[in-house]
CSV table of C-alpha atoms in Angstrom, one decimal:
chain,number,residue,atom,x,y,z
A,866,MET,CA,0.0,0.0,0.0
A,867,LYS,CA,1.3,3.4,-0.9
A,868,ARG,CA,2.0,5.9,1.9
A,869,LYS,CA,-0.2,8.9,1.4
A,870,VAL,CA,1.2,12.3,2.2
A,871,VAL,CA,-0.6,15.4,1.1
A,872,ILE,CA,1.4,18.6,1.3
A,873,CYS,CA,0.6,21.9,-0.4
A,874,GLY,CA,-2.4,20.2,-2.1
A,875,VAL,CA,-0.1,17.5,-3.6
A,876,ASP,CA,-0.8,13.9,-2.9
A,877,THR,CA,2.7,12.5,-3.2
A,878,SER,CA,1.4,8.9,-3.3
A,879,THR,CA,-0.1,9.5,-6.7
A,880,LEU,CA,3.1,11.0,-8.3
A,881,PRO,CA,4.6,9.0,-11.1
A,882,LYS,CA,8.0,7.3,-10.8
A,883,LEU,CA,10.7,7.4,-13.3
A,884,THR,CA,13.3,4.9,-14.2
A,885,ASN,CA,16.9,6.1,-14.7
A,886,ALA,CA,16.5,5.7,-18.4
A,887,GLN,CA,13.3,7.8,-18.5
A,888,SER,CA,15.0,10.5,-16.4
A,889,GLN,CA,17.9,10.7,-18.8
A,890,GLN,CA,15.5,10.9,-21.8
A,891,LEU,CA,13.5,13.7,-20.1
A,892,LEU,CA,16.6,15.6,-19.1
A,893,SER,CA,17.9,15.6,-22.6
A,894,SER,CA,14.5,16.8,-23.8
A,895,ILE,CA,14.5,19.6,-21.2
A,896,ARG,CA,18.0,20.7,-22.4
A,897,SER,CA,16.5,21.0,-25.9
A,898,GLY,CA,13.9,23.4,-24.5
A,899,ASN,CA,10.8,21.2,-24.0
A,900,ASP,CA,8.8,23.0,-21.3
A,901,SER,CA,6.1,20.3,-21.0
A,902,ASP,CA,8.8,17.6,-20.2
A,903,ARG,CA,10.3,20.0,-17.8
A,904,THR,CA,7.0,20.4,-15.9
A,905,TYR,CA,6.4,16.7,-15.9
A,906,PHE,CA,10.0,15.9,-14.7
A,907,ILE,CA,9.6,18.4,-11.8
A,908,THR,CA,6.3,16.9,-10.9
A,909,CYS,CA,7.8,13.4,-10.9
A,910,ASN,CA,10.5,14.5,-8.5
A,911,LEU,CA,8.4,16.3,-5.9
A,912,ARG,CA,8.6,13.1,-3.8
A,913,LEU,CA,12.4,13.8,-3.6
A,914,VAL,CA,11.7,17.2,-2.1
A,915,LEU,CA,9.4,15.6,0.5
A,916,SER,CA,12.1,13.1,1.5
A,917,VAL,CA,14.7,15.9,2.0
A,918,ILE,CA,12.5,18.2,4.1
A,919,GLN,CA,11.4,15.5,6.5
A,920,ARG,CA,14.8,15.7,8.2
A,921,TYR,CA,13.9,19.3,9.1
A,922,ALA,CA,10.6,18.5,10.7
A,923,GLY,CA,9.9,20.7,13.7
A,924,LYS,CA,12.2,23.5,12.6
A,925,ALA,CA,9.6,25.3,10.4
A,926,ASN,CA,6.2,24.8,8.8
A,927,MET,CA,6.5,21.8,6.6
A,928,GLU,CA,4.4,23.3,3.8
A,929,ASP,CA,6.8,26.3,3.7
A,930,LEU,CA,9.8,24.0,3.6
A,931,PHE,CA,8.2,22.0,0.8
A,932,GLN,CA,7.8,25.2,-1.3
A,933,VAL,CA,11.4,26.2,-0.6
A,934,GLY,CA,12.6,22.7,-1.4
A,935,CYS,CA,10.7,23.0,-4.7
A,936,VAL,CA,12.7,26.0,-5.6
A,937,GLY,CA,15.9,24.0,-5.1
A,938,LEU,CA,14.4,21.2,-7.2
A,939,ILE,CA,13.7,23.7,-10.1
A,940,LYS,CA,17.2,25.1,-9.9
A,941,SER,CA,18.6,21.6,-10.0
A,942,VAL,CA,16.5,20.8,-13.2
A,943,ASP,CA,17.6,24.0,-14.9
A,944,ASN,CA,21.3,23.7,-14.0
A,945,PHE,CA,21.9,20.0,-14.2
A,946,ASN,CA,24.6,18.9,-16.7
A,947,THR,CA,23.5,15.8,-18.5
A,948,GLU,CA,27.1,15.2,-19.7
A,949,LEU,CA,28.3,14.5,-16.1
A,950,ASN,CA,28.2,10.9,-15.2
A,951,VAL,CA,26.0,11.4,-12.1
A,952,ARG,CA,22.4,10.6,-11.2
A,953,PHE,CA,20.0,13.6,-11.1
A,954,SER,CA,19.1,12.9,-7.4
A,955,THR,CA,22.8,13.1,-6.5
A,956,TYR,CA,23.0,16.6,-7.8
A,957,ALA,CA,19.5,17.7,-6.7
A,958,VAL,CA,19.6,16.7,-3.0
A,959,PRO,CA,22.4,19.1,-2.0
A,960,MET,CA,20.6,21.9,-4.0
A,961,ILE,CA,17.4,21.3,-2.2
A,962,VAL,CA,19.1,21.1,1.2
A,963,GLY,CA,20.9,24.3,0.4
A,964,GLU,CA,17.7,26.2,-0.3
A,965,VAL,CA,16.1,24.8,2.9
A,966,ARG,CA,19.1,25.7,5.0
A,967,ARG,CA,19.2,29.2,3.5
A,968,TYR,CA,15.5,29.7,4.3
A,969,LEU,CA,16.0,28.5,7.9
A,970,ARG,CA,19.1,30.8,8.4
A,971,GLU,CA,17.2,33.8,7.1
A,972,SER,CA,14.2,33.1,9.2
A,973,ASN,CA,16.3,32.5,12.3
A,974,SER,CA,15.7,34.9,15.2
A,975,MET,CA,19.4,35.3,15.8
A,976,ARG,CA,20.5,38.3,13.7
A,977,VAL,CA,23.8,38.2,11.7
A,978,SER,CA,25.2,41.3,10.3
A,979,ARG,CA,24.8,42.0,6.6
A,980,GLY,CA,28.5,42.1,5.9
A,981,ILE,CA,29.0,38.6,7.5
A,982,ARG,CA,26.1,37.2,5.5
A,983,ASP,CA,27.4,38.7,2.3
A,984,VAL,CA,30.8,37.1,2.7
A,985,ALA,CA,29.2,33.8,3.7
A,986,TYR,CA,26.9,33.7,0.7
A,987,ARG,CA,29.8,34.6,-1.6
A,988,ALA,CA,31.8,31.7,-0.1
A,989,LEU,CA,28.9,29.3,-0.6
A,990,LYS,CA,28.4,30.4,-4.2
A,991,THR,CA,32.2,30.1,-4.8
A,992,ARG,CA,32.3,26.6,-3.2
A,993,GLU,CA,29.4,25.5,-5.4
A,994,GLU,CA,31.0,26.8,-8.6
A,995,MET,CA,34.4,25.3,-7.7
A,996,GLU,CA,33.0,21.9,-6.8
A,997,LYS,CA,30.8,21.8,-9.9
A,998,GLU,CA,33.9,22.5,-12.0
A,999,SER,CA,36.3,20.1,-10.3
A,1000,GLY,CA,33.9,17.4,-9.1
A,1001,ILE,CA,35.6,17.2,-5.7
A,1002,GLU,CA,35.0,18.9,-2.3
A,1003,VAL,CA,37.0,22.1,-1.8
A,1004,THR,CA,38.5,23.4,1.4
A,1005,VAL,CA,37.9,26.7,3.2
A,1006,ASP,CA,41.5,27.7,2.3
A,1007,GLU,CA,40.8,27.2,-1.4
A,1008,ILE,CA,37.6,29.2,-1.2
A,1009,ALA,CA,39.4,32.0,0.7
A,1010,SER,CA,42.1,32.0,-1.9
A,1011,GLN,CA,39.6,32.4,-4.7
A,1012,LEU,CA,37.9,35.3,-2.8
A,1013,SER,CA,41.2,36.9,-1.8
A,1014,LEU,CA,40.2,36.8,1.8
A,1015,PRO,CA,41.8,35.4,5.0
A,1016,ALA,CA,40.8,31.8,5.6
A,1017,TYR,CA,39.8,32.6,9.2
A,1018,LYS,CA,37.4,35.3,8.1
A,1019,VAL,CA,35.7,32.9,5.6
A,1020,ALA,CA,35.4,30.2,8.2
A,1021,TYR,CA,34.0,32.6,10.8
A,1022,CYS,CA,31.4,33.9,8.4
A,1023,LEU,CA,30.3,30.5,7.3
A,1024,ASP,CA,30.1,29.4,10.9
A,1025,ALA,CA,27.9,32.5,11.8
A,1026,ILE,CA,25.2,31.4,9.4
A,1027,SER,CA,25.4,27.7,10.0
A,1028,ASP,CA,22.4,25.9,11.5
A,1029,THR,CA,22.2,25.0,15.1
A,1030,VAL,CA,21.8,21.3,15.8
A,1031,SER,CA,20.4,19.1,18.4
A,1032,LEU,CA,22.1,16.2,20.0
A,1033,SER,CA,19.0,14.2,19.1
A,1034,ASP,CA,19.3,15.0,15.4
A,1035,SER,CA,19.7,11.9,13.3
A,1036,THR,CA,23.1,11.4,11.6
A,1037,TYR,CA,22.6,7.9,10.3
A,1038,ASN,CA,19.5,5.8,9.7
A,1039,GLY,CA,20.1,2.1,9.1
A,1040,ASP,CA,17.7,-0.7,8.5
A,1041,GLU,CA,17.2,-1.4,12.2
A,1042,ASP,CA,18.5,1.4,14.4
A,1043,GLY,CA,19.1,5.1,13.9
A,1044,MET,CA,22.2,7.0,15.1
A,1045,THR,CA,22.0,10.4,16.7
A,1046,LEU,CA,24.7,13.0,17.1
A,1047,GLN,CA,24.7,12.2,20.8
A,1048,ASP,CA,25.6,8.6,20.0
A,1049,GLN,CA,28.7,9.7,18.2
A,1050,LEU,CA,30.0,11.9,21.0
A,1051,PHE,CA,32.0,10.6,23.9
A,1052,ASP,CA,33.5,12.6,26.7
A,1053,LYS,CA,34.5,11.5,30.1
A,1054,LYS,CA,32.7,14.5,31.4
A,1055,THR,CA,29.4,13.5,29.7
A,1056,SER,CA,29.5,9.7,30.0
A,1057,GLU,CA,26.5,7.8,31.2
A,1058,SER,CA,28.1,7.1,34.6
A,1059,VAL,CA,28.8,10.8,35.1
A,1060,TRP,CA,25.2,11.7,34.2
A,1061,ALA,CA,24.0,9.1,36.7
A,1062,GLU,CA,26.2,10.6,39.4
A,1063,ASN,CA,24.9,14.1,38.6
A,1064,ILE,CA,21.3,12.9,39.0
A,1065,THR,CA,22.2,11.2,42.3
A,1066,LEU,CA,23.9,14.4,43.5
A,1067,LYS,CA,20.9,16.6,42.6
A,1068,GLU,CA,18.6,14.3,44.5
A,1069,ALA,CA,20.9,14.4,47.5
A,1070,LEU,CA,21.1,18.2,47.3
A,1071,ASP,CA,17.3,18.4,47.2
A,1072,ASN,CA,17.2,16.5,50.5
A,1073,LEU,CA,19.2,19.2,52.3
A,1074,ASN,CA,17.4,22.1,54.0
A,1075,GLN,CA,17.5,25.4,52.3
A,1076,ARG,CA,20.3,27.0,54.3
A,1077,GLU,CA,22.6,23.9,54.0
A,1078,ARG,CA,21.9,23.7,50.3
A,1079,ASP,CA,22.7,27.4,49.8
A,1080,ILE,CA,26.0,27.1,51.6
A,1081,VAL,CA,27.0,24.0,49.6
A,1082,MET,CA,26.1,25.7,46.3
A,1083,LYS,CA,28.1,28.8,47.2
A,1084,ARG,CA,31.1,26.8,48.5
A,1085,TYR,CA,31.4,24.1,45.9
A,1086,PHE,CA,29.7,25.4,42.8
A,1087,GLN,CA,30.4,29.1,43.0
A,1088,ASP,CA,33.9,28.6,44.6
A,1089,LYS,CA,33.4,31.0,47.4
A,1090,THR,CA,35.3,31.1,50.7
A,1091,GLN,CA,33.6,30.5,54.1
A,1092,VAL,CA,34.2,34.2,54.9
A,1093,GLU,CA,32.4,35.3,51.7
A,1094,VAL,CA,29.5,32.9,52.4
A,1095,SER,CA,29.3,34.1,55.9
A,1096,GLY,CA,28.7,37.6,54.7
A,1097,GLU,CA,26.1,36.6,52.2
A,1098,VAL,CA,24.0,34.4,54.4
A,1099,GLY,CA,24.3,36.5,57.6
A,1100,LEU,CA,26.0,33.9,59.8
A,1101,SER,CA,29.4,33.6,61.5
A,1102,GLN,CA,32.2,31.7,59.8
A,1103,ALA,CA,32.0,29.1,62.6
A,1104,GLN,CA,28.3,28.6,61.9
A,1105,VAL,CA,28.9,28.3,58.2
A,1106,SER,CA,31.7,25.8,58.8
A,1107,ARG,CA,29.4,23.7,61.0
A,1108,LEU,CA,26.5,23.7,58.6
A,1109,GLU,CA,28.8,22.9,55.7
A,1110,LYS,CA,30.3,19.8,57.5
A,1111,ASN,CA,26.7,18.6,58.3
A,1112,ALA,CA,25.6,19.1,54.7
A,1113,VAL,CA,28.6,17.3,53.3
A,1114,SER,CA,28.0,14.4,55.7
A,1115,HIS,CA,24.4,14.2,54.7
A,1116,LEU,CA,25.3,14.2,51.0
A,1117,ARG,CA,27.8,11.4,51.5
A,1118,GLN,CA,25.2,9.2,53.2
A,1119,SER,CA,22.6,10.0,50.5
A,1120,MET,CA,24.9,9.0,47.7
A,1121,LEU,CA,26.1,5.7,49.2
């Protein structure tokens, strides 16, 4: 049974599918100026747009993303070089992703100065042109050299307009299990055992009375001296010392 997805009034389950041979034939016809074949080919590939924008679900309205993705698809059709030995989808997906990311960047509430955006967009355009010509991925140094700019400035500007990511974002989807960015990160400070210890510590802190908890937070989390804490909580240093020792003792017992 076909999976029915209706977006922007388009029922993607009813869209025709093309074989590789049919795609090549239509692309050749499009290069010759056949507008009807162009429209038909774009329609057949709307499902490709849907598959790309699904990875951005939750970041913006899906219908808006679909329309933006269609712009990328149309640009791919109009700029695709049939003489290159690559499948259309291989060329189209990065173009669609680029349009979607550009839309998300420009609609982001975090403002980036016009000068930084201009350099970043020039760098992106230069990278696209260089990779299209060479067929290989280019480095920031090569882009900077082409623009006659310092590499650090190009890297900074590209980073300024890059998308924020979540640790829960998917980086790989296999047949059985998916992999998130969090799965690929390992740090002794963020290991599961440390997370468990932090949870236990929080629960132990919650069991202290308010005054003991304040003293512990100021002494061990804000790195303040007993004299400083004494002045802030309105107690003598001797009282702070006694309450701190009691609190630490309670924490040790709670975490056993």
